[in-house]
Coordinates of C-alpha atoms and ligand atoms in Angstrom, one line a residue:
M56 CA -32.3 -81.6 -33.6
D57 CA -35.4 -79.6 -32.6
Q58 CA -37.7 -77.7 -35.0
I59 CA -40.5 -75.3 -34.6
I60 CA -43.9 -76.0 -36.2
I61 CA -46.3 -73.0 -36.7
Q62 CA -49.9 -73.0 -37.9
G63 CA -50.1 -69.5 -39.2
G64 CA -53.0 -67.1 -39.1
A65 CA -53.7 -66.7 -35.3
Q66 CA -54.0 -63.0 -34.3
L67 CA -51.8 -62.6 -31.2
S68 CA -53.3 -61.1 -28.1
G69 CA -51.8 -61.0 -24.6
T70 CA -48.9 -60.0 -22.6
V71 CA -45.2 -60.7 -23.0
K72 CA -42.6 -60.0 -20.4
I73 CA -39.4 -58.8 -22.1
S74 CA -36.2 -60.4 -20.7
G75 CA -32.9 -58.8 -19.9
A76 CA -30.7 -58.0 -23.0
K77 CA -28.4 -60.7 -24.2
N78 CA -26.0 -58.1 -25.7
A79 CA -25.9 -56.3 -22.4
A80 CA -25.6 -59.4 -20.2
L81 CA -22.6 -60.9 -22.1
P82 CA -20.2 -58.0 -21.5
L83 CA -21.6 -57.5 -17.9
L84 CA -20.7 -61.1 -17.1
A85 CA -17.2 -60.6 -18.6
A86 CA -16.9 -57.4 -16.4
S87 CA -16.8 -59.7 -13.3
L88 CA -13.2 -60.5 -14.4
L89 CA -12.1 -56.9 -13.6
S90 CA -12.5 -57.4 -9.9
D91 CA -11.7 -59.7 -7.0
Q92 CA -15.0 -58.6 -5.4
E93 CA -18.5 -60.1 -5.8
L94 CA -20.7 -58.9 -8.7
I95 CA -24.4 -59.6 -8.5
L96 CA -26.4 -59.3 -11.8
H97 CA -30.2 -59.4 -11.9
N98 CA -32.4 -60.0 -14.9
I99 CA -30.0 -62.3 -16.8
P100 CA -31.9 -64.0 -19.6
Q101 CA -31.9 -67.8 -20.0
L102 CA -30.1 -68.3 -23.3
A103 CA -27.5 -70.6 -24.9
D104 CA -25.1 -67.7 -25.4
I105 CA -25.3 -66.9 -21.7
D106 CA -24.5 -70.5 -20.9
S107 CA -21.5 -70.3 -23.2
M108 CA -20.3 -67.2 -21.3
F109 CA -20.7 -69.1 -18.0
E110 CA -18.6 -72.0 -19.4
L111 CA -15.9 -69.6 -20.5
L112 CA -15.8 -67.7 -17.2
I113 CA -15.8 -70.9 -15.2
Q114 CA -12.7 -72.2 -17.0
H115 CA -11.0 -68.9 -16.2
G116 CA -11.7 -69.6 -12.6
V117 CA -14.7 -67.4 -11.9
Q118 CA -17.1 -68.8 -9.3
I119 CA -20.7 -68.5 -10.4
S120 CA -24.0 -69.2 -8.6
K121 CA -27.5 -68.8 -9.9
E122 CA -30.8 -68.1 -8.3
G123 CA -33.5 -67.6 -10.9
S124 CA -32.4 -64.7 -13.1
T125 CA -29.9 -63.5 -10.5
I126 CA -26.3 -64.5 -11.0
T127 CA -23.5 -64.0 -8.5
L128 CA -20.0 -63.9 -9.8
N129 CA -16.7 -63.9 -8.0
A130 CA -13.4 -63.7 -10.0
R131 CA -11.1 -63.7 -6.9
G132 CA -9.6 -67.0 -7.9
V133 CA -8.9 -66.6 -11.6
V134 CA -6.4 -69.3 -12.6
N135 CA -6.3 -69.1 -16.4
T136 CA -6.1 -66.1 -18.8
T137 CA -6.6 -68.1 -22.0
A138 CA -10.0 -68.1 -23.8
P139 CA -9.7 -71.3 -25.9
Y140 CA -10.8 -71.7 -29.5
E141 CA -13.3 -74.5 -28.6
L142 CA -15.3 -72.0 -26.6
V143 CA -14.7 -68.8 -28.6
R144 CA -15.8 -70.4 -31.9
K145 CA -19.2 -71.3 -30.2
M146 CA -19.8 -67.7 -29.4
R147 CA -17.8 -64.9 -30.9
S148 CA -18.8 -62.4 -28.1
S149 CA -16.3 -64.3 -26.0
I150 CA -13.9 -61.6 -27.3
V151 CA -15.1 -59.3 -24.5
V152 CA -13.0 -61.1 -21.9
L153 CA -9.9 -59.8 -23.7
G154 CA -9.9 -56.2 -22.2
P155 CA -10.8 -57.3 -18.6
L156 CA -8.2 -60.1 -18.4
L157 CA -5.5 -58.0 -19.9
T158 CA -6.0 -54.9 -17.7
R159 CA -6.3 -56.9 -14.5
F160 CA -3.7 -59.6 -15.0
G161 CA -1.3 -57.9 -17.5
K162 CA -1.8 -60.8 -20.0
A163 CA -4.5 -62.5 -22.0
R164 CA -4.6 -65.1 -24.7
V165 CA -7.9 -65.1 -26.6
S166 CA -8.7 -67.1 -29.7
L167 CA -9.6 -65.1 -32.7
P168 CA -13.3 -65.6 -33.2
G169 CA -13.3 -66.1 -37.0
G170 CA -16.2 -65.1 -39.3
C171 CA -19.9 -65.9 -39.0
A172 CA -22.9 -66.2 -41.1
I173 CA -23.7 -62.5 -41.3
G174 CA -20.2 -61.2 -42.2
T175 CA -16.4 -61.4 -41.7
R176 CA -16.6 -59.5 -38.4
P177 CA -13.0 -58.6 -37.8
V178 CA -11.7 -57.6 -34.3
D179 CA -9.0 -55.1 -35.5
I180 CA -10.6 -52.2 -33.6
H181 CA -10.5 -54.2 -30.3
I182 CA -6.8 -54.9 -30.9
E183 CA -5.9 -51.3 -32.0
G184 CA -7.7 -49.8 -29.1
L185 CA -5.9 -52.0 -26.6
R186 CA -2.6 -51.2 -28.3
K187 CA -3.4 -47.5 -27.8
L188 CA -3.5 -48.2 -24.1
G189 CA 0.0 -49.7 -24.3
A190 CA -0.7 -53.4 -24.8
E191 CA 1.8 -55.5 -26.8
I192 CA -0.3 -57.7 -29.0
E193 CA 0.8 -60.5 -31.4
L194 CA -1.3 -62.9 -33.4
E195 CA 0.0 -66.4 -32.8
D196 CA -1.6 -69.7 -34.0
G197 CA -5.0 -68.2 -34.3
Y198 CA -4.8 -66.5 -30.9
I199 CA -4.6 -62.9 -29.8
V200 CA -1.7 -62.8 -27.4
A201 CA -1.8 -59.6 -25.4
K202 CA 0.7 -58.4 -22.7
A203 CA 0.9 -55.3 -20.5
P204 CA 3.3 -56.4 -17.7
N205 CA 3.3 -52.9 -16.2
G206 CA -0.4 -52.3 -16.7
L207 CA -2.2 -50.3 -19.3
V208 CA -2.0 -46.5 -19.6
G209 CA -4.9 -44.2 -20.6
N210 CA -4.8 -42.5 -24.0
T211 CA -7.1 -41.0 -26.6
Y212 CA -8.5 -43.4 -29.2
T213 CA -10.6 -42.4 -32.2
M214 CA -12.4 -45.5 -33.3
P215 CA -12.3 -45.8 -37.1
I216 CA -15.7 -47.6 -37.2
I217 CA -18.4 -47.5 -34.6
S218 CA -18.1 -50.9 -32.9
V219 CA -20.3 -52.0 -30.0
Q220 CA -18.1 -54.7 -28.5
G221 CA -15.0 -52.8 -29.5
T222 CA -16.2 -49.9 -27.4
E223 CA -17.1 -52.3 -24.5
N224 CA -13.7 -54.1 -24.6
V225 CA -11.6 -51.0 -24.6
M226 CA -13.8 -49.2 -22.0
M227 CA -13.5 -52.2 -19.6
A228 CA -9.7 -52.2 -20.2
A229 CA -9.5 -48.5 -19.5
V230 CA -11.3 -48.8 -16.1
L231 CA -8.1 -50.2 -14.5
A232 CA -5.6 -48.3 -16.7
K233 CA -3.4 -45.5 -15.3
G234 CA -4.9 -42.0 -16.0
E235 CA -7.5 -40.9 -18.5
T236 CA -8.8 -42.6 -21.6
K237 CA -10.9 -40.8 -24.1
L238 CA -12.8 -43.0 -26.6
I239 CA -13.9 -40.9 -29.6
N240 CA -16.5 -42.2 -32.1
A241 CA -17.7 -44.7 -29.5
A242 CA -20.8 -46.8 -29.9
R243 CA -23.9 -45.2 -28.2
E244 CA -26.0 -48.4 -27.9
P245 CA -28.1 -48.8 -24.7
E246 CA -26.0 -51.9 -23.9
V247 CA -22.8 -49.8 -23.7
V248 CA -24.6 -47.4 -21.3
D249 CA -25.8 -50.4 -19.2
L250 CA -22.2 -51.7 -19.0
A251 CA -20.9 -48.2 -17.9
L252 CA -23.6 -48.0 -15.3
C253 CA -22.6 -51.3 -13.8
L254 CA -18.9 -50.5 -14.0
N255 CA -19.5 -47.2 -12.2
A256 CA -21.5 -49.1 -9.5
M257 CA -18.4 -51.2 -9.1
G258 CA -16.3 -48.0 -8.6
A259 CA -15.2 -47.2 -12.1
K260 CA -15.2 -43.5 -13.2
I261 CA -16.8 -43.4 -16.6
E262 CA -18.6 -40.3 -18.1
G263 CA -20.3 -39.8 -21.5
A264 CA -21.6 -43.4 -22.2
G265 CA -24.5 -43.0 -24.5
T266 CA -22.7 -40.2 -26.4
D267 CA -19.9 -40.6 -29.0
T268 CA -17.2 -39.6 -26.5
I269 CA -16.6 -41.7 -23.4
I270 CA -14.1 -40.5 -20.8
I271 CA -12.7 -43.0 -18.3
Q272 CA -10.5 -42.1 -15.3
G273 CA -8.6 -45.3 -14.3
V274 CA -8.9 -46.6 -10.8
E275 CA -6.7 -49.0 -8.8
S276 CA -9.4 -51.6 -8.0
L277 CA -13.2 -52.1 -7.9
N278 CA -15.8 -52.8 -5.2
P279 CA -18.6 -55.3 -4.7
A280 CA -21.7 -54.2 -6.7
Q281 CA -25.2 -55.2 -7.9
H282 CA -26.8 -54.3 -11.2
T283 CA -30.0 -55.0 -13.1
V284 CA -29.6 -55.8 -16.8
V285 CA -31.4 -53.4 -19.2
C286 CA -34.4 -54.9 -21.2
D287 CA -33.7 -56.6 -24.5
R288 CA -34.6 -54.0 -27.1
I289 CA -34.3 -56.5 -29.9
E290 CA -36.6 -59.0 -28.2
M291 CA -39.0 -56.1 -27.5
G292 CA -38.9 -55.0 -31.2
T293 CA -39.4 -58.6 -32.4
Y294 CA -42.6 -59.0 -30.3
A295 CA -43.8 -55.6 -31.4
I296 CA -43.5 -56.8 -35.0
A297 CA -45.2 -60.0 -34.1
A298 CA -48.2 -58.0 -33.0
L299 CA -48.4 -56.2 -36.3
I300 CA -47.6 -59.1 -38.6
T301 CA -50.5 -61.1 -37.1
K302 CA -52.8 -58.0 -37.1
G303 CA -53.1 -58.6 -33.4
E304 CA -52.3 -56.7 -30.2
L305 CA -49.7 -57.2 -27.5
T306 CA -48.8 -55.7 -24.2
L307 CA -45.0 -55.8 -23.7
T308 CA -43.9 -55.3 -20.1
D309 CA -40.6 -54.8 -18.3
C310 CA -39.3 -52.8 -21.2
D311 CA -38.8 -49.3 -22.5
V312 CA -40.0 -48.4 -26.0
S313 CA -37.8 -45.3 -26.0
L314 CA -34.8 -47.7 -26.6
I315 CA -36.0 -48.3 -30.2
P316 CA -36.7 -44.8 -31.3
I317 CA -36.5 -45.2 -35.1
V318 CA -38.0 -48.7 -35.1
S319 CA -41.1 -47.5 -33.1
D320 CA -41.6 -44.6 -35.5
L321 CA -41.5 -46.9 -38.5
L322 CA -43.9 -49.4 -36.8
I323 CA -46.4 -46.5 -36.4
K324 CA -45.9 -45.5 -40.0
A325 CA -46.5 -49.1 -41.1
G326 CA -49.9 -49.0 -39.4
G327 CA -49.3 -49.7 -35.7
E328 CA -50.5 -47.8 -32.7
I329 CA -48.3 -47.6 -29.6
N330 CA -49.5 -46.5 -26.2
L331 CA -47.3 -46.5 -23.1
L332 CA -48.6 -48.4 -20.1
D333 CA -50.2 -46.3 -17.4
A334 CA -47.7 -44.8 -14.9
N335 CA -49.6 -46.7 -12.1
S336 CA -49.3 -50.1 -13.8
P337 CA -46.9 -52.5 -12.0
S338 CA -44.4 -52.6 -14.8
K339 CA -43.1 -50.2 -17.4
G340 CA -43.9 -51.1 -21.0
F341 CA -46.3 -50.4 -23.8
H342 CA -49.2 -51.8 -25.8
I343 CA -49.1 -52.2 -29.6
K344 CA -51.8 -53.0 -32.0
T345 CA -52.7 -52.6 -35.7
I346 CA -55.1 -49.8 -36.5
S347 CA -55.2 -50.4 -40.3
D348 CA -56.3 -53.4 -42.3
N349 CA -53.2 -53.0 -44.4
I350 CA -49.5 -52.8 -43.4
C351 CA -47.9 -49.8 -45.2
G352 CA -44.5 -50.3 -46.9
V353 CA -41.8 -48.3 -45.2
D354 CA -38.1 -47.9 -46.0
I355 CA -35.5 -49.2 -43.6
L356 CA -31.8 -48.2 -43.3
T357 CA -29.8 -49.9 -40.6
E358 CA -27.3 -47.7 -38.7
P359 CA -25.5 -47.6 -35.4
Y360 CA -27.7 -46.5 -32.4
P361 CA -29.9 -44.5 -32.4
G362 CA -30.5 -45.6 -36.0
F363 CA -32.5 -48.7 -37.0
A364 CA -30.8 -51.7 -35.4
T365 CA -29.4 -54.2 -37.8
D366 CA -30.6 -56.9 -35.3
L367 CA -34.2 -56.0 -36.2
Q368 CA -33.7 -55.8 -40.0
A369 CA -34.7 -59.4 -40.8
Q370 CA -37.8 -59.2 -38.6
M371 CA -39.0 -55.9 -40.1
M372 CA -38.4 -57.3 -43.5
A373 CA -40.8 -60.2 -42.7
L374 CA -43.4 -57.6 -41.9
M375 CA -42.7 -55.7 -45.1
T376 CA -43.3 -58.9 -47.2
I377 CA -47.1 -58.5 -46.5
S378 CA -47.2 -54.7 -46.9
N379 CA -49.5 -52.9 -49.2
G380 CA -46.8 -51.4 -51.4
A381 CA -43.0 -51.7 -51.5
S382 CA -40.2 -51.2 -49.1
M383 CA -36.4 -50.7 -49.6
V384 CA -34.4 -52.3 -46.9
T385 CA -30.7 -51.2 -46.8
E386 CA -28.2 -53.0 -44.6
T387 CA -25.2 -50.8 -43.8
I388 CA -23.6 -52.7 -40.8
F389 CA -23.0 -56.3 -42.0
E390 CA -22.1 -57.3 -45.6
N391 CA -24.0 -60.6 -45.6
R392 CA -27.2 -60.1 -43.6
F393 CA -29.8 -61.1 -46.1
M394 CA -29.7 -64.8 -45.6
H395 CA -33.4 -64.8 -44.6
V396 CA -34.4 -63.4 -48.0
S397 CA -34.3 -66.7 -49.9
E398 CA -36.2 -68.5 -47.2
L399 CA -38.8 -65.7 -47.1
C400 CA -39.1 -66.1 -50.9
R401 CA -39.8 -69.8 -50.4
M402 CA -42.8 -68.7 -48.4
G403 CA -44.1 -66.5 -51.3
A404 CA -42.4 -63.2 -50.6
D405 CA -41.3 -61.0 -53.5
I406 CA -37.9 -59.7 -52.7
N407 CA -35.0 -58.7 -55.0
I408 CA -31.5 -57.9 -53.6
H409 CA -29.4 -55.2 -55.2
G410 CA -26.1 -55.0 -53.4
S411 CA -26.7 -53.9 -49.9
S412 CA -30.4 -53.2 -50.5
A413 CA -33.4 -55.4 -50.8
L414 CA -36.5 -54.3 -52.6
V415 CA -39.5 -55.9 -51.0
R416 CA -42.8 -55.8 -52.9
G417 CA -45.7 -56.7 -50.6
V418 CA -47.9 -59.7 -51.3
P419 CA -51.4 -60.3 -49.9
Q420 CA -50.3 -63.3 -47.8
L421 CA -47.3 -65.6 -47.3
K422 CA -47.7 -69.4 -47.5
G423 CA -46.3 -71.8 -45.0
A424 CA -43.3 -73.9 -46.0
P425 CA -40.4 -75.8 -44.4
V426 CA -37.5 -73.2 -43.9
M427 CA -34.0 -73.2 -42.6
A428 CA -32.8 -70.8 -39.9
T429 CA -29.3 -69.4 -40.8
D430 CA -28.5 -67.0 -37.9
L431 CA -30.3 -65.7 -34.8
R432 CA -32.2 -62.8 -36.2
A433 CA -32.9 -64.5 -39.5
S434 CA -34.5 -67.3 -37.5
A435 CA -36.7 -64.8 -35.7
S436 CA -37.9 -63.4 -39.0
L437 CA -38.9 -66.9 -40.2
V438 CA -40.9 -67.4 -37.0
L439 CA -42.7 -64.1 -37.6
A440 CA -43.3 -65.0 -41.3
G441 CA -44.7 -68.4 -40.2
L442 CA -47.1 -66.7 -37.7
S443 CA -48.7 -64.7 -40.5
A444 CA -48.5 -67.3 -43.3
A445 CA -51.4 -69.5 -44.5
G446 CA -50.9 -73.1 -43.4
Q447 CA -47.9 -74.8 -41.7
T448 CA -44.3 -73.5 -41.5
I449 CA -41.6 -75.7 -40.1
V450 CA -38.5 -73.8 -39.0
Q451 CA -35.4 -76.0 -38.8
R452 CA -32.0 -75.4 -37.2
I453 CA -33.6 -73.5 -34.3
Y454 CA -30.5 -73.7 -32.1
H455 CA -29.8 -70.2 -33.5
L456 CA -33.0 -69.0 -31.8
D457 CA -32.0 -70.6 -28.5
R458 CA -28.9 -68.3 -28.5
G459 CA -30.9 -65.1 -28.2
Y460 CA -34.6 -65.6 -27.5
D461 CA -35.6 -66.6 -24.0
N462 CA -38.6 -69.1 -24.2
I463 CA -39.9 -67.7 -27.6
V464 CA -42.2 -70.7 -28.1
G465 CA -43.8 -70.4 -24.6
K466 CA -44.1 -66.6 -24.9
L467 CA -45.9 -66.8 -28.3
Q468 CA -48.1 -69.7 -27.1
N469 CA -49.3 -67.6 -24.2
C470 CA -50.5 -65.0 -26.7
G471 CA -52.5 -67.4 -28.8
A472 CA -50.0 -68.5 -31.4
T473 CA -50.3 -72.1 -32.7
I474 CA -46.6 -73.0 -32.3
E475 CA -44.8 -75.9 -30.9
R476 CA -41.2 -77.2 -30.6
T477 CA -40.7 -80.8 -31.6
K478 CA -37.8 -83.2 -32.4
A479 CA -37.1 -83.3 -36.1
S480 CA -37.3 -86.8 -37.5
S481 CA -33.8 -86.8 -39.0
Ligands
LIG32 N1 -16.0 -54.1 -37.2 C1 -14.7 -54.0 -37.7 N2 -13.7 -54.2 -36.8 C2 -13.8 -54.5 -35.5 C3 -15.1 -54.6 -35.0 C4 -16.2 -54.4 -35.9 O1 -14.5 -53.8 -38.9 O2 -12.8 -54.7 -34.8 C5 -17.1 -53.9 -38.1 C6 -18.0 -55.2 -38.1 O3 -17.6 -56.1 -39.1 C7 -19.4 -54.5 -38.5 C8 -19.3 -53.2 -37.8 O4 -18.0 -52.9 -37.5 O5 -19.4 -54.3 -39.9 C9 -20.1 -53.1 -36.5 O6 -19.8 -54.3 -35.7 P1 -19.8 -54.2 -34.1 O7 -18.4 -54.4 -33.6 O8 -20.6 -53.0 -33.7 O9 -20.6 -55.6 -33.8 P2 -20.4 -56.4 -32.5 O10 -20.1 -55.5 -31.4 O11 -19.5 -57.6 -32.8 C10 -22.8 -56.3 -31.6 C11 -23.9 -57.2 -31.3 C12 -24.5 -57.7 -32.6 C13 -25.0 -56.5 -33.4 C14 -23.9 -55.5 -33.6 C15 -24.3 -54.2 -34.3 C16 -23.2 -58.2 -29.2 C17 -22.8 -59.4 -28.4 N3 -23.4 -58.3 -30.5 O12 -21.8 -57.0 -32.3 O13 -25.6 -58.5 -32.2 O14 -25.5 -56.9 -34.6 O15 -23.3 -55.2 -32.3 O16 -25.3 -53.6 -33.6 O17 -23.3 -57.1 -28.6 C18 -27.2 -60.3 -32.5 O18 -27.5 -60.1 -31.3 O19 -27.8 -61.0 -33.3 C19 -26.0 -59.6 -33.0 C20 -25.3 -60.1 -34.1

């Protein structure tokens, strides 16, 4: 098993190209199932989760070819509408094939994903939404067995909780349903907007993505299309925090800081300065640096978009561990997303958890230690902590990082970090 070894203390300086968003790319790949025409997706990141989605789509019968970060998909010859447990348990986002398979083929059998390290993560909203469109759904032997032999029919569905993939799944199903579907209390995340843009390029009729009400007029079939995946705002936020935690400066390209509105405000409050790249520069992006010797403590409350993303909570908490003052970090999206806290404390952080909040009292410096990654974003927070700590940090179980960070070691090395990936001895 691989591990990452970091010698902390180097101030980062350089340029990082931000990849396409994992959480946009996954449903976009699944959207290929909606059509018998070619879908070409540009800017697909190289990640283990993307490979898992390829594996799933290939076993459904989708033809996939790759050229760099461009992927061409053709779902003309789908042979199988079952998403098996062995693949879904590897990656719970596999659930987004349910809506497309059901609406195009009138049937789908998708394994229930089960819980994960950050929470129980039920899929009841996906199921209820599809039932609203007329699907008959039973749970059998750990599988969601969905049928709509005469096709789905548009309806109004008020989502009881804001769910990103729930919105994506029902929106994709509604694209080929008869008549109009209205999704109220829909997720407003940029990844939902990106999916709607791609679906519209394929010939869907979707309005309102990015607001809390999405209206979809069903169409009979879709066209060939091309789409470029939006930048990964979580990767962008992680590198912005890396600049501040090492008291360094980074230029982040191929990205859009307006996609992390609350996060960027808090990074500025914490002592960062953000300047957009010149309009004449070859790529869109921004420059971030620390302008104060001390990081200020700021309070963080995770919320659905445009609030502070739960996927950046662990990384921001790593920054707060070395702040001058205290910070209250409140997690409102997932019930168990503080797994990084005990590992950060092993590096000398002063953090106390009270229910869904963590009180972080800043310390002058963290100390390197062997630590264990527990989930994707927790792993990123440990890498950030290691970059700033005195001495050596060894991050184990880094397969979590491979799921969501495209070449994190190479990107950090290019900016002066002393970091390497090695084989663990046992
Ligand atoms: N929820 C339900 N029922 C459902 C669906 C969700 O109760 O049917 C609850 C969840 O348990 C959670 C809340 O609703 O408490 C929000 O979950 P959501 O459905 O929005 O999460 P998701 O769509 O499964 C996506 C991202 C996550 C990210 C969340 C929240 C993808 C592939 N995943 O998950 O990303 O944390 O939205 O923003 O888009 C990550 O990248 O590390 C990651 C976990």
